[in-house]
Amino acid sequence: MVIGAGPAGATAARRLAENGISTLLLERATIPRVKPCGGAITHRALPLLPPGGEALLKSHPCAWTFCGRNGRSVTLARNLPYSHIVERSVFDAWLTDRAAHAGVEVHDGEAVTAAEVTPTHSRLTTKYGRYTADIVIAADGAHGMMAKAAGFPRPRRGAAIEAEIPADAALLQHYHERVEIHVGQYPWGYAWVIPRAEILNIGVGSFRPAMFPLKERFFEFLERIVGHRDVVPLAHPLPYRLRWDPPVRNRVLFAGDAAGLMDAFSAEGIYSALKSGHMAADAALESLRHGTPCRTYAENLYEEFWPALKSAAKMSLLFYPLAGFWSDVFGQNQELLSHYLDVATGECPYDTLTRRAEHQLLHHPSMLLKRPRLNSAHDTFGST
Ligand SMILES: Cc1cc2nc3c(=O)[nH]c(=O)nc-3n(C[C@H](O)[C@H](O)[C@H](O)COP(=O)(O)OP(=O)(O)OC[C@H]3O[C@@H](n4cnc5c(N)ncnc54)[C@H](O)[C@@H]3O)c2cc1C
């Protein structure tokens, strides 16, 4: 049984059904459902999609603009796109449709409201009845209830707020195949503009959202970009981990945001949702076929994700408290910025980026002494 029809759950369910396992997918929302998300997926995610996924990629940004303090900006352009943009409601509905096509029984509009987890099975309750499952893949996202039910510690929580804005021709032209990231005024986070065909996805996110008024900053940013505040934005948590915790409890396997696999520097989570969906299904298949425990899932996930997630957490700690400093560094030397894009495209391992960032810091030791205070709601980083 799989809970949650996001990229993690829909993928896991499809893979189970494709391998002949009778699979029920329970989704709280009615599909298609809205998921606040920039919808940027990196190259490495593409092979994880079922055939036909290319048709859902609406834009293919080749350029990336990094805006730092004092209005300075740097644009890096590449010959090939470094990411592809999907509309999440359409993308997730399509993944769920592919799962149904493979034989998954999809129950949308049916939330799991209670769960009893034992060493041999789980019992799930919804408003329509009770289900017993040998193995549960919990892909119920940042708001899921399975973590608590199974005794899996919740990830840390950042937050993001965003809206999709229909843009006029001039703005669309301005952001044509170009993503823009703004740092410096958003403690432990950033603001973004992501173009997707005829709309702009505009948002502000932070891994420490209690440090500033996220909603207020979002509206200020929105007005700066599109000249009005006339939207109802959506907010959603950014679940991430700074320490590894094996995402298996008894015979419940956590995947995607429910496992806390989001990158703690960039907030990328679609790739890890898709990949962990595949891996959870493979682990469940092995366990069902051979009667073995699901422990290998935790080991495999650790090897697959933790080196990069650990580097991302380190990068976050190196970068965000000194975002103003880094915006100056990037203004003078685009090599590091370029390495960041190489990480996104999978051409450079994450730890190479963090090592290079550390190297930069060692060459500017005075910046470490000028580290700004981090405990005031009004602090803006790097304003020393
Ligand atoms: C504003 C914002 C922008 C982002 N931008 C990007 C981006 O550009 N690129 C990127 O890679 N990542 C981005 N992310 C992260 C990305 O959206 C997530 O990491 C990704 O959606 C995780 O997928 P998932 O399948 O694990 O969870 P989700 O997509 O959250 O799916 C979980 C599903 O579980 C369902 N569910 C929850 N509880 C229950 C229950 N009790 N019973 C049944 N169903 C339940 C929910 O309704 C939901 O459909 C962004 C996140 C935010 C908040």
PDB file of N, CA, C and O in Angstrom, residues 278-339:
ATOM      1  N   HIS A 278      11.261   4.967  -6.502  1.00  0.00           N
ATOM      2  CA  HIS A 278      11.777   3.763  -7.175  1.00  0.00           C
ATOM      3  C   HIS A 278      12.409   2.824  -6.155  1.00  0.00           C
ATOM      4  O   HIS A 278      12.171   1.612  -6.164  1.00  0.00           O
ATOM      5  N   MET A 279      13.249   3.402  -5.294  1.00  0.00           N
ATOM      6  CA  MET A 279      14.021   2.563  -4.363  1.00  0.00           C
ATOM      7  C   MET A 279      13.120   1.898  -3.316  1.00  0.00           C
ATOM      8  O   MET A 279      13.344   0.747  -2.936  1.00  0.00           O
ATOM      9  N   ALA A 280      12.104   2.635  -2.868  1.00  0.00           N
ATOM     10  CA  ALA A 280      11.177   2.049  -1.879  1.00  0.00           C
ATOM     11  C   ALA A 280      10.432   0.878  -2.509  1.00  0.00           C
ATOM     12  O   ALA A 280      10.258  -0.181  -1.883  1.00  0.00           O
ATOM     13  N   ALA A 281      10.005   1.053  -3.757  1.00  0.00           N
ATOM     14  CA  ALA A 281       9.285  -0.035  -4.432  1.00  0.00           C
ATOM     15  C   ALA A 281      10.207  -1.250  -4.590  1.00  0.00           C
ATOM     16  O   ALA A 281       9.793  -2.394  -4.341  1.00  0.00           O
ATOM     17  N   ASP A 282      11.456  -1.018  -4.981  1.00  0.00           N
ATOM     18  CA  ASP A 282      12.393  -2.142  -5.153  1.00  0.00           C
ATOM     19  C   ASP A 282      12.619  -2.873  -3.829  1.00  0.00           C
ATOM     20  O   ASP A 282      12.670  -4.107  -3.795  1.00  0.00           O
ATOM     21  N   ALA A 283      12.752  -2.102  -2.757  1.00  0.00           N
ATOM     22  CA  ALA A 283      12.968  -2.730  -1.444  1.00  0.00           C
ATOM     23  C   ALA A 283      11.732  -3.523  -1.025  1.00  0.00           C
ATOM     24  O   ALA A 283      11.838  -4.627  -0.485  1.00  0.00           O
ATOM     25  N   ALA A 284      10.551  -2.957  -1.293  1.00  0.00           N
ATOM     26  CA  ALA A 284       9.312  -3.664  -0.933  1.00  0.00           C
ATOM     27  C   ALA A 284       9.181  -4.952  -1.748  1.00  0.00           C
ATOM     28  O   ALA A 284       8.812  -6.006  -1.212  1.00  0.00           O
ATOM     29  N   LEU A 285       9.528  -4.874  -3.031  1.00  0.00           N
ATOM     30  CA  LEU A 285       9.452  -6.064  -3.893  1.00  0.00           C
ATOM     31  C   LEU A 285      10.356  -7.169  -3.359  1.00  0.00           C
ATOM     32  O   LEU A 285       9.951  -8.328  -3.250  1.00  0.00           O
ATOM     33  N   GLU A 286      11.571  -6.779  -3.007  1.00  0.00           N
ATOM     34  CA  GLU A 286      12.524  -7.770  -2.517  1.00  0.00           C
ATOM     35  C   GLU A 286      12.016  -8.396  -1.222  1.00  0.00           C
ATOM     36  O   GLU A 286      12.062  -9.617  -1.035  1.00  0.00           O
ATOM     37  N   SER A 287      11.488  -7.545  -0.362  1.00  0.00           N
ATOM     38  CA  SER A 287      11.006  -8.047   0.918  1.00  0.00           C
ATOM     39  C   SER A 287       9.801  -8.982   0.726  1.00  0.00           C
ATOM     40  O   SER A 287       9.715 -10.042   1.363  1.00  0.00           O
ATOM     41  N   LEU A 288       8.893  -8.602  -0.161  1.00  0.00           N
ATOM     42  CA  LEU A 288       7.704  -9.435  -0.394  1.00  0.00           C
ATOM     43  C   LEU A 288       8.088 -10.767  -1.050  1.00  0.00           C
ATOM     44  O   LEU A 288       7.524 -11.810  -0.728  1.00  0.00           O
ATOM     45  N   ARG A 289       9.064 -10.718  -1.949  1.00  0.00           N
ATOM     46  CA  ARG A 289       9.446 -11.939  -2.671  1.00  0.00           C
ATOM     47  C   ARG A 289      10.227 -12.912  -1.798  1.00  0.00           C
ATOM     48  O   ARG A 289      10.061 -14.110  -1.892  1.00  0.00           O
ATOM     49  N   HIS A 290      11.107 -12.363  -0.962  1.00  0.00           N
ATOM     50  CA  HIS A 290      12.016 -13.245  -0.215  1.00  0.00           C
ATOM     51  C   HIS A 290      11.709 -13.286   1.277  1.00  0.00           C
ATOM     52  O   HIS A 290      12.433 -13.925   2.033  1.00  0.00           O
ATOM     53  N   GLY A 291      10.677 -12.573   1.676  1.00  0.00           N
ATOM     54  CA  GLY A 291      10.315 -12.582   3.101  1.00  0.00           C
ATOM     55  C   GLY A 291      11.385 -11.958   3.985  1.00  0.00           C
ATOM     56  O   GLY A 291      11.469 -12.239   5.182  1.00  0.00           O
ATOM     57  N   THR A 292      12.209 -11.087   3.396  1.00  0.00           N
ATOM     58  CA  THR A 292      13.305 -10.464   4.165  1.00  0.00           C
ATOM     59  C   THR A 292      12.823  -9.143   4.772  1.00  0.00           C
ATOM     60  O   THR A 292      11.830  -8.569   4.315  1.00  0.00           O
ATOM     61  N   PRO A 293      13.535  -8.638   5.804  1.00  0.00           N
ATOM     62  CA  PRO A 293      13.145  -7.331   6.348  1.00  0.00           C
ATOM     63  C   PRO A 293      13.424  -6.205   5.342  1.00  0.00           C
ATOM     64  O   PRO A 293      14.120  -6.427   4.348  1.00  0.00           O
ATOM     65  N   CYS A 294      12.886  -5.021   5.633  1.00  0.00           N
ATOM     66  CA  CYS A 294      13.037  -3.898   4.684  1.00  0.00           C
ATOM     67  C   CYS A 294      14.270  -3.060   4.987  1.00  0.00           C
ATOM     68  O   CYS A 294      14.404  -1.951   4.473  1.00  0.00           O
ATOM     69  N   ARG A 295      15.161  -3.582   5.852  1.00  0.00           N
ATOM     70  CA  ARG A 295      16.279  -2.756   6.306  1.00  0.00           C
ATOM     71  C   ARG A 295      17.186  -2.273   5.177  1.00  0.00           C
ATOM     72  O   ARG A 295      17.776  -1.214   5.256  1.00  0.00           O
ATOM     73  N   THR A 296      17.310  -3.087   4.097  1.00  0.00           N
ATOM     74  CA  THR A 296      18.223  -2.691   3.023  1.00  0.00           C
ATOM     75  C   THR A 296      17.835  -1.340   2.434  1.00  0.00           C
ATOM     76  O   THR A 296      18.685  -0.638   1.902  1.00  0.00           O
ATOM     77  N   TYR A 297      16.544  -1.016   2.529  1.00  0.00           N
ATOM     78  CA  TYR A 297      16.089   0.280   1.988  1.00  0.00           C
ATOM     79  C   TYR A 297      16.855   1.421   2.660  1.00  0.00           C
ATOM     80  O   TYR A 297      17.374   2.321   1.990  1.00  0.00           O
ATOM     81  N   ALA A 298      16.940   1.344   3.983  1.00  0.00           N
ATOM     82  CA  ALA A 298      17.631   2.417   4.719  1.00  0.00           C
ATOM     83  C   ALA A 298      19.103   2.480   4.297  1.00  0.00           C
ATOM     84  O   ALA A 298      19.653   3.566   4.083  1.00  0.00           O
ATOM     85  N   GLU A 299      19.713   1.301   4.156  1.00  0.00           N
ATOM     86  CA  GLU A 299      21.140   1.277   3.773  1.00  0.00           C
ATOM     87  C   GLU A 299      21.327   1.854   2.365  1.00  0.00           C
ATOM     88  O   GLU A 299      22.220   2.672   2.119  1.00  0.00           O
ATOM     89  N   ASN A 300      20.473   1.413   1.445  1.00  0.00           N
ATOM     90  CA  ASN A 300      20.595   1.902   0.064  1.00  0.00           C
ATOM     91  C   ASN A 300      20.332   3.399  -0.041  1.00  0.00           C
ATOM     92  O   ASN A 300      21.011   4.119  -0.775  1.00  0.00           O
ATOM     93  N   LEU A 301      19.324   3.836   0.717  1.00  0.00           N
ATOM     94  CA  LEU A 301      18.987   5.266   0.671  1.00  0.00           C
ATOM     95  C   LEU A 301      20.142   6.112   1.234  1.00  0.00           C
ATOM     96  O   LEU A 301      20.473   7.168   0.706  1.00  0.00           O
ATOM     97  N   TYR A 302      20.734   5.595   2.293  1.00  0.00           N
ATOM     98  CA  TYR A 302      21.864   6.295   2.915  1.00  0.00           C
ATOM     99  C   TYR A 302      22.987   6.481   1.887  1.00  0.00           C
ATOM    100  O   TYR A 302      23.519   7.579   1.712  1.00  0.00           O
ATOM    101  N   GLU A 303      23.323   5.388   1.203  1.00  0.00           N
ATOM    102  CA  GLU A 303      24.415   5.461   0.213  1.00  0.00           C
ATOM    103  C   GLU A 303      24.058   6.376  -0.952  1.00  0.00           C
ATOM    104  O   GLU A 303      24.881   7.128  -1.450  1.00  0.00           O
ATOM    105  N   GLU A 304      22.802   6.308  -1.352  1.00  0.00           N
ATOM    106  CA  GLU A 304      22.374   7.074  -2.533  1.00  0.00           C
ATOM    107  C   GLU A 304      22.282   8.577  -2.238  1.00  0.00           C
ATOM    108  O   GLU A 304      22.683   9.399  -3.046  1.00  0.00           O
ATOM    109  N   PHE A 305      21.737   8.915  -1.061  1.00  0.00           N
ATOM    110  CA  PHE A 305      21.403  10.327  -0.823  1.00  0.00           C
ATOM    111  C   PHE A 305      22.287  11.046   0.190  1.00  0.00           C
ATOM    112  O   PHE A 305      22.495  12.245   0.075  1.00  0.00           O
ATOM    113  N   TRP A 306      22.720  10.322   1.227  1.00  0.00           N
ATOM    114  CA  TRP A 306      23.283  11.073   2.347  1.00  0.00           C
ATOM    115  C   TRP A 306      24.547  11.858   1.998  1.00  0.00           C
ATOM    116  O   TRP A 306      24.710  13.005   2.452  1.00  0.00           O
ATOM    117  N   PRO A 307      25.471  11.325   1.181  1.00  0.00           N
ATOM    118  CA  PRO A 307      26.656  12.144   0.880  1.00  0.00           C
ATOM    119  C   PRO A 307      26.265  13.511   0.304  1.00  0.00           C
ATOM    120  O   PRO A 307      26.798  14.545   0.726  1.00  0.00           O
ATOM    121  N   ALA A 308      25.322  13.537  -0.626  1.00  0.00           N
ATOM    122  CA  ALA A 308      24.921  14.818  -1.228  1.00  0.00           C
ATOM    123  C   ALA A 308      24.097  15.656  -0.246  1.00  0.00           C
ATOM    124  O   ALA A 308      24.284  16.876  -0.148  1.00  0.00           O
ATOM    125  N   LEU A 309      23.203  14.998   0.513  1.00  0.00           N
ATOM    126  CA  LEU A 309      22.370  15.772   1.456  1.00  0.00           C
ATOM    127  C   LEU A 309      23.248  16.388   2.554  1.00  0.00           C
ATOM    128  O   LEU A 309      23.006  17.511   2.995  1.00  0.00           O
ATOM    129  N   LYS A 310      24.264  15.636   2.957  1.00  0.00           N
ATOM    130  CA  LYS A 310      25.185  16.155   3.984  1.00  0.00           C
ATOM    131  C   LYS A 310      25.954  17.368   3.426  1.00  0.00           C
ATOM    132  O   LYS A 310      26.108  18.385   4.098  1.00  0.00           O
ATOM    133  N   SER A 311      26.411  17.248   2.181  1.00  0.00           N
ATOM    134  CA  SER A 311      27.116  18.378   1.559  1.00  0.00           C
ATOM    135  C   SER A 311      26.183  19.573   1.394  1.00  0.00           C
ATOM    136  O   SER A 311      26.593  20.724   1.563  1.00  0.00           O
ATOM    137  N   ALA A 312      24.919  19.287   1.046  1.00  0.00           N
ATOM    138  CA  ALA A 312      23.949  20.380   0.887  1.00  0.00           C
ATOM    139  C   ALA A 312      23.753  21.102   2.222  1.00  0.00           C
ATOM    140  O   ALA A 312      23.704  22.339   2.277  1.00  0.00           O
ATOM    141  N   ALA A 313      23.661  20.314   3.302  1.00  0.00           N
ATOM    142  CA  ALA A 313      23.477  20.919   4.631  1.00  0.00           C
ATOM    143  C   ALA A 313      24.699  21.775   4.983  1.00  0.00           C
ATOM    144  O   ALA A 313      24.573  22.886   5.507  1.00  0.00           O
ATOM    145  N   LYS A 314      25.874  21.271   4.628  1.00  0.00           N
ATOM    146  CA  LYS A 314      27.108  22.011   4.907  1.00  0.00           C
ATOM    147  C   LYS A 314      27.151  23.298   4.073  1.00  0.00           C
ATOM    148  O   LYS A 314      27.510  24.367   4.558  1.00  0.00           O
ATOM    149  N   MET A 315      26.757  23.161   2.808  1.00  0.00           N
ATOM    150  CA  MET A 315      26.740  24.320   1.906  1.00  0.00           C
ATOM    151  C   MET A 315      25.781  25.385   2.441  1.00  0.00           C
ATOM    152  O   MET A 315      26.058  26.582   2.378  1.00  0.00           O
ATOM    153  N   SER A 316      24.648  24.908   2.969  1.00  0.00           N
ATOM    154  CA  SER A 316      23.661  25.823   3.536  1.00  0.00           C
ATOM    155  C   SER A 316      24.281  26.600   4.705  1.00  0.00           C
ATOM    156  O   SER A 316      24.143  27.830   4.809  1.00  0.00           O
ATOM    157  N   LEU A 317      25.009  25.874   5.556  1.00  0.00           N
ATOM    158  CA  LEU A 317      25.647  26.524   6.715  1.00  0.00           C
ATOM    159  C   LEU A 317      26.766  27.470   6.299  1.00  0.00           C
ATOM    160  O   LEU A 317      27.021  28.480   6.949  1.00  0.00           O
ATOM    161  N   LEU A 318      27.452  27.134   5.200  1.00  0.00           N
ATOM    162  CA  LEU A 318      28.526  28.006   4.706  1.00  0.00           C
ATOM    163  C   LEU A 318      27.956  29.237   4.021  1.00  0.00           C
ATOM    164  O   LEU A 318      28.511  30.326   4.092  1.00  0.00           O
ATOM    165  N   PHE A 319      26.841  29.043   3.331  1.00  0.00           N
ATOM    166  CA  PHE A 319      26.352  30.089   2.440  1.00  0.00           C
ATOM    167  C   PHE A 319      25.406  31.092   3.124  1.00  0.00           C
ATOM    168  O   PHE A 319      25.640  32.303   3.083  1.00  0.00           O
ATOM    169  N   TYR A 320      24.342  30.575   3.751  1.00  0.00           N
ATOM    170  CA  TYR A 320      23.264  31.493   4.140  1.00  0.00           C
ATOM    171  C   TYR A 320      23.651  32.537   5.196  1.00  0.00           C
ATOM    172  O   TYR A 320      23.242  33.689   5.082  1.00  0.00           O
ATOM    173  N   PRO A 321      24.460  32.175   6.204  1.00  0.00           N
ATOM    174  CA  PRO A 321      24.817  33.233   7.167  1.00  0.00           C
ATOM    175  C   PRO A 321      25.684  34.330   6.531  1.00  0.00           C
ATOM    176  O   PRO A 321      25.835  35.401   7.093  1.00  0.00           O
ATOM    177  N   LEU A 322      26.286  34.042   5.376  1.00  0.00           N
ATOM    178  CA  LEU A 322      27.182  34.994   4.719  1.00  0.00           C
ATOM    179  C   LEU A 322      26.718  35.282   3.287  1.00  0.00           C
ATOM    180  O   LEU A 322      27.540  35.469   2.382  1.00  0.00           O
ATOM    181  N   ALA A 323      25.390  35.312   3.116  1.00  0.00           N
ATOM    182  CA  ALA A 323      24.866  35.416   1.745  1.00  0.00           C
ATOM    183  C   ALA A 323      25.349  36.683   1.040  1.00  0.00           C
ATOM    184  O   ALA A 323      25.637  36.666  -0.165  1.00  0.00           O
ATOM    185  N   GLY A 324      25.480  37.785   1.809  1.00  0.00           N
ATOM    186  CA  GLY A 324      25.953  39.023   1.190  1.00  0.00           C
ATOM    187  C   GLY A 324      27.393  38.885   0.707  1.00  0.00           C
ATOM    188  O   GLY A 324      27.749  39.319  -0.392  1.00  0.00           O
ATOM    189  N   PHE A 325      28.219  38.254   1.536  1.00  0.00           N
ATOM    190  CA  PHE A 325      29.613  38.008   1.155  1.00  0.00           C
ATOM    191  C   PHE A 325      29.669  37.173  -0.124  1.00  0.00           C
ATOM    192  O   PHE A 325      30.396  37.488  -1.072  1.00  0.00           O
ATOM    193  N   TRP A 326      28.852  36.104  -0.149  1.00  0.00           N
ATOM    194  CA  TRP A 326      28.881  35.234  -1.330  1.00  0.00           C
ATOM    195  C   TRP A 326      28.401  35.968  -2.571  1.00  0.00           C
ATOM    196  O   TRP A 326      28.896  35.727  -3.669  1.00  0.00           O
ATOM    197  N   SER A 327      27.449  36.877  -2.391  1.00  0.00           N
ATOM    198  CA  SER A 327      26.985  37.598  -3.585  1.00  0.00           C
ATOM    199  C   SER A 327      28.107  38.467  -4.136  1.00  0.00           C
ATOM    200  O   SER A 327      28.233  38.639  -5.344  1.00  0.00           O
ATOM    201  N   ASP A 328      28.984  38.979  -3.247  1.00  0.00           N
ATOM    202  CA  ASP A 328      30.148  39.735  -3.734  1.00  0.00           C
ATOM    203  C   ASP A 328      31.119  38.797  -4.451  1.00  0.00           C
ATOM    204  O   ASP A 328      31.646  39.117  -5.510  1.00  0.00           O
ATOM    205  N   VAL A 329      31.353  37.615  -3.832  1.00  0.00           N
ATOM    206  CA  VAL A 329      32.283  36.657  -4.437  1.00  0.00           C
ATOM    207  C   VAL A 329      31.787  36.269  -5.830  1.00  0.00           C
ATOM    208  O   VAL A 329      32.549  36.250  -6.803  1.00  0.00           O
ATOM    209  N   PHE A 330      30.495  35.973  -5.919  1.00  0.00           N
ATOM    210  CA  PHE A 330      29.940  35.548  -7.211  1.00  0.00           C
ATOM    211  C   PHE A 330      30.032  36.660  -8.251  1.00  0.00           C
ATOM    212  O   PHE A 330      30.191  36.403  -9.438  1.00  0.00           O
ATOM    213  N   GLY A 331      29.891  37.913  -7.747  1.00  0.00           N
ATOM    214  CA  GLY A 331      29.990  39.039  -8.673  1.00  0.00           C
ATOM    215  C   GLY A 331      31.368  39.107  -9.325  1.00  0.00           C
ATOM    216  O   GLY A 331      31.506  39.494 -10.488  1.00  0.00           O
ATOM    217  N   GLN A 332      32.398  38.720  -8.543  1.00  0.00           N
ATOM    218  CA  GLN A 332      33.774  38.832  -9.063  1.00  0.00           C
ATOM    219  C   GLN A 332      34.243  37.558  -9.764  1.00  0.00           C
ATOM    220  O   GLN A 332      35.084  37.600 -10.639  1.00  0.00           O
ATOM    221  N   ASN A 333      33.713  36.442  -9.312  1.00  0.00           N
ATOM    222  CA  ASN A 333      34.245  35.164  -9.796  1.00  0.00           C
ATOM    223  C   ASN A 333      33.086  34.182  -9.991  1.00  0.00           C
ATOM    224  O   ASN A 333      32.486  33.714  -9.022  1.00  0.00           O
ATOM    225  N   GLN A 334      32.806  33.907 -11.251  1.00  0.00           N
ATOM    226  CA  GLN A 334      31.615  33.094 -11.508  1.00  0.00           C
ATOM    227  C   GLN A 334      31.886  31.591 -11.487  1.00  0.00           C
ATOM    228  O   GLN A 334      30.982  30.797 -11.733  1.00  0.00           O
ATOM    229  N   GLU A 335      33.111  31.244 -11.168  1.00  0.00           N
ATOM    230  CA  GLU A 335      33.463  29.824 -11.222  1.00  0.00           C
ATOM    231  C   GLU A 335      32.627  28.999 -10.234  1.00  0.00           C
ATOM    232  O   GLU A 335      32.099  27.940 -10.569  1.00  0.00           O
ATOM    233  N   LEU A 336      32.499  29.554  -9.016  1.00  0.00           N
ATOM    234  CA  LEU A 336      31.771  28.815  -7.984  1.00  0.00           C
ATOM    235  C   LEU A 336      30.289  28.672  -8.371  1.00  0.00           C
ATOM    236  O   LEU A 336      29.676  27.628  -8.184  1.00  0.00           O
ATOM    237  N   LEU A 337      29.768  29.757  -8.909  1.00  0.00           N
ATOM    238  CA  LEU A 337      28.369  29.742  -9.357  1.00  0.00           C
ATOM    239  C   LEU A 337      28.176  28.680 -10.442  1.00  0.00           C
ATOM    240  O   LEU A 337      27.213  27.928 -10.450  1.00  0.00           O
ATOM    241  N   SER A 338      29.145  28.636 -11.322  1.00  0.00           N
ATOM    242  CA  SER A 338      29.097  27.669 -12.407  1.00  0.00           C
ATOM    243  C   SER A 338      29.150  26.239 -11.843  1.00  0.00           C
ATOM    244  O   SER A 338      28.453  25.341 -12.316  1.00  0.00           O
ATOM    245  N   HIS A 339      29.954  26.044 -10.777  1.00  0.00           N
ATOM    246  CA  HIS A 339      30.014  24.720 -10.144  1.00  0.00           C
ATOM    247  C   HIS A 339      28.662  24.344  -9.560  1.00  0.00           C
ATOM    248  O   HIS A 339      28.271  23.185  -9.564  1.00  0.00           O
TER     249      HIS A 339
END
